[in-house]
XYZ file of C-alpha atoms in Angstrom:
532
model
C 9.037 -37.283 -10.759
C 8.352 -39.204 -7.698
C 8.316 -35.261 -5.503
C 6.437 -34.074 -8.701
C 3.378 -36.211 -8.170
C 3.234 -35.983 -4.606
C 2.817 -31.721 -5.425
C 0.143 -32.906 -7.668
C -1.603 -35.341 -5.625
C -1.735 -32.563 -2.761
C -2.816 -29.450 -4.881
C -5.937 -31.337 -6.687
C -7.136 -31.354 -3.182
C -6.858 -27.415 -2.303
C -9.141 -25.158 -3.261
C -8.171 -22.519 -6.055
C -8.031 -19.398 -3.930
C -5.221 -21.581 -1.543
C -3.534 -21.993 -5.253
C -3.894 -18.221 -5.877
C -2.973 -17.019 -2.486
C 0.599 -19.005 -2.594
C 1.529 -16.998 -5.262
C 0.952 -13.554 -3.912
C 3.919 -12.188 -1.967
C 3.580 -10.042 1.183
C 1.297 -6.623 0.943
C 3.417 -3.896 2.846
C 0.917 -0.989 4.276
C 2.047 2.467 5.087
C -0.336 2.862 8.049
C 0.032 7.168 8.553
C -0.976 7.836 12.351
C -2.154 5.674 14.800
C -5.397 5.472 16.417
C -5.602 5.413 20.269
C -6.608 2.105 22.013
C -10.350 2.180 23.163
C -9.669 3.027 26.847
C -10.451 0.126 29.601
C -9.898 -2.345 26.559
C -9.415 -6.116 27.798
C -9.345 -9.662 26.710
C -8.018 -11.278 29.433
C -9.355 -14.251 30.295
C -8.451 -15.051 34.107
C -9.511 -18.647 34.318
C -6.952 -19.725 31.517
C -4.367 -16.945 31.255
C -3.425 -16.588 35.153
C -4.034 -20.626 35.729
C -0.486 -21.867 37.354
C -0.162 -24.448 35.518
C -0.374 -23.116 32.174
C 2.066 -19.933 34.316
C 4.523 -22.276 35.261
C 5.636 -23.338 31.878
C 7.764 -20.138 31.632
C 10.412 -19.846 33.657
C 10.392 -16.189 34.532
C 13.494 -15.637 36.569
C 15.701 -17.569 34.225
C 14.765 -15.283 31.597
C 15.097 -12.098 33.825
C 18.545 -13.105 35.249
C 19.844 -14.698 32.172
C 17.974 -13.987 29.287
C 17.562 -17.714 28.779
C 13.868 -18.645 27.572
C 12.156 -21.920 28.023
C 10.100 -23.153 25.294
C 8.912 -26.265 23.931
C 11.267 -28.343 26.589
C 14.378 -26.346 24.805
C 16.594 -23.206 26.481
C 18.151 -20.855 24.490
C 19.192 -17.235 25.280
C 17.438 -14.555 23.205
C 19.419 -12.710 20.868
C 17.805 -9.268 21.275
C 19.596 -8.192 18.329
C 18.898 -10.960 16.149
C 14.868 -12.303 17.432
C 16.493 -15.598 15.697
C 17.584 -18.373 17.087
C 19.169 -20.876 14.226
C 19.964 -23.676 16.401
C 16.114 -23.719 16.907
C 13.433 -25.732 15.282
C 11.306 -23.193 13.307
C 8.742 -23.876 15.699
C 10.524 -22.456 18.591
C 11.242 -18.820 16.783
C 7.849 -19.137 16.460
C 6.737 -19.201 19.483
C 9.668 -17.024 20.447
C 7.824 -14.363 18.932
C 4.146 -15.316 19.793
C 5.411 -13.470 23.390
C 3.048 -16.064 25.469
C 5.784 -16.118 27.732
C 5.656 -12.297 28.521
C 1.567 -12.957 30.110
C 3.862 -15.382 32.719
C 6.650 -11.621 33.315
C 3.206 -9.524 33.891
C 1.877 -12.162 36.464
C 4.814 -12.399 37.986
C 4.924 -8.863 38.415
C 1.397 -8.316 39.682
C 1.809 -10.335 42.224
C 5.435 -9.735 43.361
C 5.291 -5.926 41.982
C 9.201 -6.890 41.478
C 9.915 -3.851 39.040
C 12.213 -6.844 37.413
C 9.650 -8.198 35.584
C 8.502 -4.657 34.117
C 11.575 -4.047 33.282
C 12.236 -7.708 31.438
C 8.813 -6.919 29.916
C 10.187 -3.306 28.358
C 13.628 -4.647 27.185
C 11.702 -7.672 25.264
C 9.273 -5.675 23.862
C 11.385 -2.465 22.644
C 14.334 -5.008 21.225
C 11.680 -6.550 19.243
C 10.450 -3.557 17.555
C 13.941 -2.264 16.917
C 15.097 -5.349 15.467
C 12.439 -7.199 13.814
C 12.031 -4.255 10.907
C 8.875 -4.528 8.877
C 7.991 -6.863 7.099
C 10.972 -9.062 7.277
C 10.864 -12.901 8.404
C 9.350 -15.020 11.188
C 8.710 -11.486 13.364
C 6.018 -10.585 10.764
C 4.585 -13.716 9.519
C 0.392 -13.132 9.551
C -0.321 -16.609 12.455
C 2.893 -15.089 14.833
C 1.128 -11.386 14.457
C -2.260 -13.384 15.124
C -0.998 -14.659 19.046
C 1.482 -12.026 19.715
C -1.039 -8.957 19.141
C -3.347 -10.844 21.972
C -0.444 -11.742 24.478
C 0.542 -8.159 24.096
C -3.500 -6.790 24.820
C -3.235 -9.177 27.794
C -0.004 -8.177 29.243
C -0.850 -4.243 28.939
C -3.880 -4.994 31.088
C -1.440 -6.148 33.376
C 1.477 -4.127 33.318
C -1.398 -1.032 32.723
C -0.402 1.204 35.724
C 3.392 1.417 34.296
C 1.994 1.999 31.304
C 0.313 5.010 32.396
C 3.326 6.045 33.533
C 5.955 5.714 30.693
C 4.192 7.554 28.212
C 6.917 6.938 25.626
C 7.002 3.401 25.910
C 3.046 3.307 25.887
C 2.997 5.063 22.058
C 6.256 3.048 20.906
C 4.372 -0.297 21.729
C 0.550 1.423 20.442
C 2.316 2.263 16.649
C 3.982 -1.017 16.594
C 0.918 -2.845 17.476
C -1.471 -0.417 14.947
C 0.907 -1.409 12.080
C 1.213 -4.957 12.920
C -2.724 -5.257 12.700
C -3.085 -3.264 9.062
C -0.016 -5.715 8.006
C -2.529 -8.469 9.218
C -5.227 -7.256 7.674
C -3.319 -7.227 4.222
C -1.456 -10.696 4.480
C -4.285 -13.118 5.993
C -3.614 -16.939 5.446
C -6.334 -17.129 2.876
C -3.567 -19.664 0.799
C -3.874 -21.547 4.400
C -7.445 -21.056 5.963
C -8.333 -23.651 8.642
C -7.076 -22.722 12.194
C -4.104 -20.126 10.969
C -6.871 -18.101 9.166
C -9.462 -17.898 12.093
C -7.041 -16.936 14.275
C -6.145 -14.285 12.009
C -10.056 -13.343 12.009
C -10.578 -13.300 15.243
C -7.537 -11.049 16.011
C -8.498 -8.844 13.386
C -11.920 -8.217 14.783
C -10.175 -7.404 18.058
C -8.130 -5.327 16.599
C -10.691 -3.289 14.166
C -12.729 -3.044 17.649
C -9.634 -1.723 20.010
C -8.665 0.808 17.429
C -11.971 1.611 16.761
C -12.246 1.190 12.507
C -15.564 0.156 12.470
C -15.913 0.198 8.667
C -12.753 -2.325 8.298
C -14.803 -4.646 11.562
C -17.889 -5.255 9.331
C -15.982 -6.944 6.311
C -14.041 -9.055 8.684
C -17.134 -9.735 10.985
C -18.809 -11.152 8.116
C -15.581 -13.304 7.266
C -15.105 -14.385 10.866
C -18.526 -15.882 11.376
C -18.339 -17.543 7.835
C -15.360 -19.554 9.010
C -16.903 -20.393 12.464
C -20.072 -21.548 10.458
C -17.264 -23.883 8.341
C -14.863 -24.749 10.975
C -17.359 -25.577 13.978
C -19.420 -28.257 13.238
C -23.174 -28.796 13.797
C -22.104 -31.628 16.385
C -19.271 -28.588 18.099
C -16.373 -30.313 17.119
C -13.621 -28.018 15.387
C -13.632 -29.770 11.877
C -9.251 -30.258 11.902
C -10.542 -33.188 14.682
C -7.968 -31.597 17.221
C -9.015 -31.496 20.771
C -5.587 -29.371 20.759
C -7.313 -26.610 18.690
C -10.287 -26.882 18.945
C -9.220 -25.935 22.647
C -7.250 -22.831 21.179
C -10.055 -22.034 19.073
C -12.785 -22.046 21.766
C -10.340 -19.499 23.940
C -10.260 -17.204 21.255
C -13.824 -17.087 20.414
C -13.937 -16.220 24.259
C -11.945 -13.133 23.336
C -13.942 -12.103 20.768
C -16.762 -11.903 22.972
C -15.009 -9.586 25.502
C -13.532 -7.537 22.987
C -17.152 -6.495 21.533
C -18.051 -5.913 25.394
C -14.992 -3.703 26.099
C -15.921 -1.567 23.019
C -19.355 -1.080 24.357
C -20.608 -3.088 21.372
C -23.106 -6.456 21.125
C -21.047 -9.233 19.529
C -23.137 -11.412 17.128
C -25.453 -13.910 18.554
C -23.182 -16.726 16.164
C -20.367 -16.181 19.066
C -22.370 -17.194 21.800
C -23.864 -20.270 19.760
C -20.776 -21.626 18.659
C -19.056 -21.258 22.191
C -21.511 -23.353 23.682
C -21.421 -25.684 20.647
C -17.832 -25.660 21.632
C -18.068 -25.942 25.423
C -20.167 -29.203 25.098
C -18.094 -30.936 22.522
C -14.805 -30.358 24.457
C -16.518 -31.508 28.148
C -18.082 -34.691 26.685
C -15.295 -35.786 24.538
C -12.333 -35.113 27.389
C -15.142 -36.473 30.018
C -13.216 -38.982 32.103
C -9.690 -39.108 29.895
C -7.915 -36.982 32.292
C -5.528 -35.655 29.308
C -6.209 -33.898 26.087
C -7.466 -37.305 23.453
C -4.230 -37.455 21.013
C -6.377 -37.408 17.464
C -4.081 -35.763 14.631
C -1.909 -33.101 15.953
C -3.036 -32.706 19.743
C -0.369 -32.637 22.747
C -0.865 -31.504 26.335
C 0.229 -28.244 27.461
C -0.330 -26.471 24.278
C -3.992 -25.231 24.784
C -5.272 -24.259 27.721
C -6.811 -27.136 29.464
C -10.639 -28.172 29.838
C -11.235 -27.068 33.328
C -10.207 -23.595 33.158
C -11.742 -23.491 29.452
C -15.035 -24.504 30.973
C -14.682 -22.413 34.183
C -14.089 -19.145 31.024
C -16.927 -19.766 29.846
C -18.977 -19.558 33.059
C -17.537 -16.211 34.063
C -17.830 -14.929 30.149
C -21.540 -16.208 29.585
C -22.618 -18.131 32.515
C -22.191 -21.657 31.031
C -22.041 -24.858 32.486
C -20.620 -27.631 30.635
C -22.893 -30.523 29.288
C -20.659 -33.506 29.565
C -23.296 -36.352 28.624
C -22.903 -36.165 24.863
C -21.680 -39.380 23.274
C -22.132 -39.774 19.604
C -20.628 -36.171 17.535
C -21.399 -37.452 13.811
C -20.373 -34.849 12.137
C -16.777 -35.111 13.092
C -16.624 -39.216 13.828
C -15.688 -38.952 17.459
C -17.861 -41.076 19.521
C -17.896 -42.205 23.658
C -17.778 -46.254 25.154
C -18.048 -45.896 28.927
C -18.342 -49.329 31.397
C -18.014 -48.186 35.128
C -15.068 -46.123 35.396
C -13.353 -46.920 32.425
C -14.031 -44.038 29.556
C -12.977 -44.520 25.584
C -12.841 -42.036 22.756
C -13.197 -43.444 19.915
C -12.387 -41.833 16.425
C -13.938 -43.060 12.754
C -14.621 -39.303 10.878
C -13.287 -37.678 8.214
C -9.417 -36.427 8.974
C -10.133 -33.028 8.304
C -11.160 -30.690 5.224
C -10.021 -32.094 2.172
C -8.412 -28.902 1.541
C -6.435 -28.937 4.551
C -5.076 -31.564 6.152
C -1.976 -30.088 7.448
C -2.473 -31.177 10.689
C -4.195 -34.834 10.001
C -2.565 -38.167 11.075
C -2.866 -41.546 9.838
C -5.735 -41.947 13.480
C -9.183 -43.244 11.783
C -10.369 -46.242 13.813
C -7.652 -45.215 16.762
C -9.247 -45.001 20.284
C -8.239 -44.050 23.771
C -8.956 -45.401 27.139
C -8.691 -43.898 30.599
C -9.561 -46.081 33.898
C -10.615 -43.597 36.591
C -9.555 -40.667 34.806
C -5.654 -42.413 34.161
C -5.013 -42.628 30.661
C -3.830 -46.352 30.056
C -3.917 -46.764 26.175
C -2.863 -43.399 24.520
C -2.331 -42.639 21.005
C 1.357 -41.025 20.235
C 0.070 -37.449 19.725
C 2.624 -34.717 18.341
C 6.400 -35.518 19.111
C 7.276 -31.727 16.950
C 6.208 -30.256 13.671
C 10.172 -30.386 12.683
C 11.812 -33.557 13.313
C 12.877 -36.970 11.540
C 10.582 -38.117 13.867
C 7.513 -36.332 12.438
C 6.709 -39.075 10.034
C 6.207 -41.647 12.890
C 4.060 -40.152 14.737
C 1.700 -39.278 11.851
C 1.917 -42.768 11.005
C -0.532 -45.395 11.486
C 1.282 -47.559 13.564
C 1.951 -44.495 15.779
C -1.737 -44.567 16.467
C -4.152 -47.547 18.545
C -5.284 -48.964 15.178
C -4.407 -51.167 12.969
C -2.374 -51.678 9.264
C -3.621 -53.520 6.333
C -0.597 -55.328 4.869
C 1.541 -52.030 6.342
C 0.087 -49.937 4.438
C -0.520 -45.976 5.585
C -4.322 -44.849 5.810
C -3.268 -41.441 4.042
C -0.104 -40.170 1.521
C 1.538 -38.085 4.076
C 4.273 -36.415 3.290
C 6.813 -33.156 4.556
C 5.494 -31.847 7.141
C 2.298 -30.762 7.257
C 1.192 -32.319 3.676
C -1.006 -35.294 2.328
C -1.442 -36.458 -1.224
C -4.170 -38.993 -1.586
C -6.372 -39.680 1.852
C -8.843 -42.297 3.120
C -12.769 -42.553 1.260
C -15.828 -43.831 2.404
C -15.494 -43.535 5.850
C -18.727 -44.634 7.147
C -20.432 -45.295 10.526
C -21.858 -48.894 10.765
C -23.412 -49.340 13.839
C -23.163 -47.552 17.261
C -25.144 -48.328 20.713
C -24.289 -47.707 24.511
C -21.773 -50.372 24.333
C -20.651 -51.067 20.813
C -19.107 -49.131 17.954
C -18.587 -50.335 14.057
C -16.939 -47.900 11.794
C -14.950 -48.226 8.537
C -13.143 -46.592 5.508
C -10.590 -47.953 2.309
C -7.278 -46.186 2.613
C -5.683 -44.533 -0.110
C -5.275 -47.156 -2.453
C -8.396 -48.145 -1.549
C -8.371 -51.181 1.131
C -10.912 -51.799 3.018
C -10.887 -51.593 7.078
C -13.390 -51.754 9.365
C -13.172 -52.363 13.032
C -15.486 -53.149 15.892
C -14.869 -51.864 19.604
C -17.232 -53.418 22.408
C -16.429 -51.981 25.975
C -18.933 -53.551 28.879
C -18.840 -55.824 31.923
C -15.128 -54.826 32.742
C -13.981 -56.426 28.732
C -12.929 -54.444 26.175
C -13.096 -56.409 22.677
C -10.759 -55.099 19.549
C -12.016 -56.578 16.154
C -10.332 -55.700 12.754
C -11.618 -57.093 9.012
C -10.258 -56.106 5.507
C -11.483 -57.564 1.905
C -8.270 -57.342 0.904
C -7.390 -60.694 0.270
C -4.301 -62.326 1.981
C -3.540 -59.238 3.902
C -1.513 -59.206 7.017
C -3.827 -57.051 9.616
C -1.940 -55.892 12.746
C -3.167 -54.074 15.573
C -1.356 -51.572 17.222
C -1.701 -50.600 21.119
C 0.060 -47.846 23.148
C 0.083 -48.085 26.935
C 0.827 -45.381 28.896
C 4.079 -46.963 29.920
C 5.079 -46.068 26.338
C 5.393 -49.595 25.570
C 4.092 -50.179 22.012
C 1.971 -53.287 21.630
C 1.293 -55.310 18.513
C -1.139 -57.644 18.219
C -1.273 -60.311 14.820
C -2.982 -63.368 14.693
C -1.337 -65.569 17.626
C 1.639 -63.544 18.560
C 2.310 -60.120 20.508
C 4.929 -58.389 20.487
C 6.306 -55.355 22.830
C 8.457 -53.458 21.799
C 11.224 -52.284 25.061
C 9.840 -54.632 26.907
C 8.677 -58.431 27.669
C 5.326 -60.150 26.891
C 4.704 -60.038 30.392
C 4.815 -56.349 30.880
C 1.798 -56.029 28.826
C 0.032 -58.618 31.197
C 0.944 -56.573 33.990
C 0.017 -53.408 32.864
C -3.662 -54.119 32.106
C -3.768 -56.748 34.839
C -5.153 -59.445 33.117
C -4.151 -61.606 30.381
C -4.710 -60.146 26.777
C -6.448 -62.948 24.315
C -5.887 -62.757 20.630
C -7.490 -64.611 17.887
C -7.634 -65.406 14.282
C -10.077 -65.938 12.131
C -9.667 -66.457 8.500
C -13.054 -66.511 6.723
C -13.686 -66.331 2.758
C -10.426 -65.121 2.402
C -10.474 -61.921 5.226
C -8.417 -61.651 7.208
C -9.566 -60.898 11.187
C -7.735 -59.857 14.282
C -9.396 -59.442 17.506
C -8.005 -58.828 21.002
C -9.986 -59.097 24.554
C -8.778 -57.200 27.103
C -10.267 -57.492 30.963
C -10.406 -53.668 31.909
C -11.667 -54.531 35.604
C -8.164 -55.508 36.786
C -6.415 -51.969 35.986
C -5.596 -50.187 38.720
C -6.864 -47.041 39.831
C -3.661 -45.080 40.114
């Protein structure tokens, strides 16, 4: 009864075509012929696809001499028989067959021209066909179709002049990617929307343009700028809060643009807005943090990062980033800066009520970076499939606080919340000083205060709930956890006195206890971190 309600709780919030769109099962197309690719086609972004950092992630020659991929921190040896590896989180046989890997084989070869990585290239690609039959499991699902059909535009443009050359292989990999796309095109996410559909828009309008269906590109035109009028908002801000994709968001909408050039065509004007919309938001919020901000499900190395997303954007539309924004209202993120000390500070909305797959338990949470050093981090994404997942979407996984321990949201499974936070409401905001609040699910009240200036940061959290325990919750980059109630503090892996040393300076906590609130403030002196 207990699972029952939780279903209930959770579907209230979706909307009805979600509802509708879980019960259809998978369309399967008989596509006829296949159209040739628009010749000179690209999408490669150079900035972000052939940056070595984002290269060096894959280890190439382990998976040329052993057939041993790297992904998510975890090795496993492809089965190219199978495309399945069980021992694997589902995660990983994702991105198994997202094929990012492959743009690092087509690198690797361009500048080596080692016919090894060709070769590697070939094998993958030609197993995966034969194996993963239509429409059968992860090898077909509509979001892995949505990356790998890019990865594979951006390693033909690389690997073109073998292309040319192996005729057969160039049609084999043309029909598999022409069915893949009408198999898109028939299964969209509509049951998910947020991120998972627009990525299936925008890889449908590249698609409809590189195979030249231009009656099939004006339906899904109009759909794709409908959902980057929803899912940007007015302040640029992807609305899932998710620096992490937002970031993969932005890159695509890059793509887009370059696809409508390489066809010869004039992409809509909406594009170009929202890229810029995008541009800003990501340069002001990341704008002395030195990492991606951890709000709801964000991790490094993921997207690709600001600099070379910001560098794309000047060689696609000649853009330079405006990093002075502070306040972004329409998603709750907002900027404290005091020298060289910078803090993001989060008090929006999670997500869309209809999705909140990807929200955590992060309202009132902030980050701080001294000098472009992150110092107090929030936990971010430990995996999508682990015990561990409920942690880190808690709120003690998060630089806020609890009221009485209770969670801001119903989380629950993976990617799934029940009841969520209300009122969430800005109180006050100024160059230095920042008062937010919201009542969690069962309706609490928490509102918090965060003044950063003259080298002291001050922490203040209030409820109405009467005779609750309020505890504050700080992560430091060590990955010490701090917790702050009343007169105590508490570290847990370490001593009191780490947390002294790490902020160099003692940290001051009070209590005040006035018509039965309860308040918990902490001062922090910010001009004795160090640098490095």
């Amino acid at each position: 009864m207990s699972k029952l309600g939780l279903y209930a709780r959770t579907i209230k919030r979706m909307k009805p075509t979600q509802v509708v769109g879980r019960l259809h099962r998978a369309r399967i197309v008989d596509v006829g012929g296949t159209p040739r690719l628009a010749d000179g086609f690209s999408v490669v972004l150079r900035d972000t696809d052939l940056a070595d950092n984002y290269l060096e992630r894959f280890d190439v020659d382990l998976l040329v001499k052993s057939n041993t991929l790297l992904l998510l921190n975890s090795a496993y040896v492809v089965d190219s028989e199978a495309w399945q590896i069980p021992e694997a989180s589902h995660l990983w046989n994702f991105n198994l067959h997202y094929f990012e890997y492959a743009i690092a084989l087509g690198e690797a070869f361009r500048k080596t021209q080692n016919n090894d990585y060709w070769m590697k290239f070939k094998s993958l690609v030609t197993s995966w066909i034969e194996c993963c039959k239509y429409a059968q499991g992860d090898a077909w699902h509509p979001y892995t179709i949505s990356l790998r059909l890019v990865n594979w535009l951006v390693c033909r443009d690389l690997f073109k002049t073998n292309l040319r050359e192996d005729e057969a292989f160039d049609n084999l990999m043309q029909s598999s990617m022409y069915l893949q796309y009408r198999h898109l095109l028939a299964n969209q996410e509509k049951h998910l929307l947020a991120n998972h559909y627009l990525e299936n828009l925008k890889t449908l309008v590249i698609c409809a343009l590189l195979f030249g269906e231009d009656d099939e590109l004006a339906e899904i035109e109009r759909d794709y700028l409908a959902q980057l009028d929803e899912q940007v908002l007015p302040d640029g801000v992807h609305y899932e809060r998710s620096m992490m994709y937002h970031k993969l968001i932005l890159e695509g909408v890059l793509r887009v643009e370059l696809a409508y050039r390489s066809a010869g065509k004039v992409a809509p004007a909406k594009v170009a807005s929202k890229a810029r919309q995008m541009l800003d938001a990501m340069a002001s919020i990341e704008r002395g943090m030195g990492k991606t901000p951890f709000f709801n499900d964000s991790a490094d190395g993921v997207a690709k990062e600001c600099g070379p997303l910001a560098r794309a954007c000047r060689d696609v539309y000649g853009y330079k980033p405006d990093d002075t924004k502070t306040a972004f209202p329409d998603s709750g993120f907002y900027k404290l800066y005091d020298g060289n000390a910078a803090l993001v500070f989060f008090a929006g909305e999670p997500g869309p009520r209809y999705m909140l797959g990807h929200a955590h338990c992060d309202l009132l949470s902030f980050e701080l970076s001294v000098a472009d050093k992150p110092v107090i981090v929030n936990s971010g994404t430990y995996a999508y499939q682990s015990e561990m997942r409920p942690y880190f979407r808690s709120t003690a996984a998060h630089n806020t606080a609890t009221v009485d321990g209770e969670e801001q949201m119903e989380c629950w499974a993976e990617h799934r919340v029940a009841r969520g936070v209300s009122d969430v409401h800005l109180e006050e905001l100024n160059e230095h000083r920042v008062v937010a609040s919201f009542r969690n699910y069962k309706g609490h009240l928490h509102r918090r205060s965060i003044e950063m200036e003259d080298g002291v940061l001050m922490v203040e959290d209030t409820t109405d709930c009467i005779d609750a325990e309020v505890v504050q919750h700080f992560h430091v980059i060590n990955q010490n956890t701090v917790s702050l109630i009343a007169d105590e503090s508490c570290i847990v892996g370490a001593g009191v006195s780490a947390f002294s040393a790490e902020f160099g300076a003692q940290g001051q906590i009070r209590e005040i206890s006035v018509a039965g609130q309860r308040i918990v403030s902490s001062k922090l002196s910010i001009k004795g971190l160090p640098d490095a």
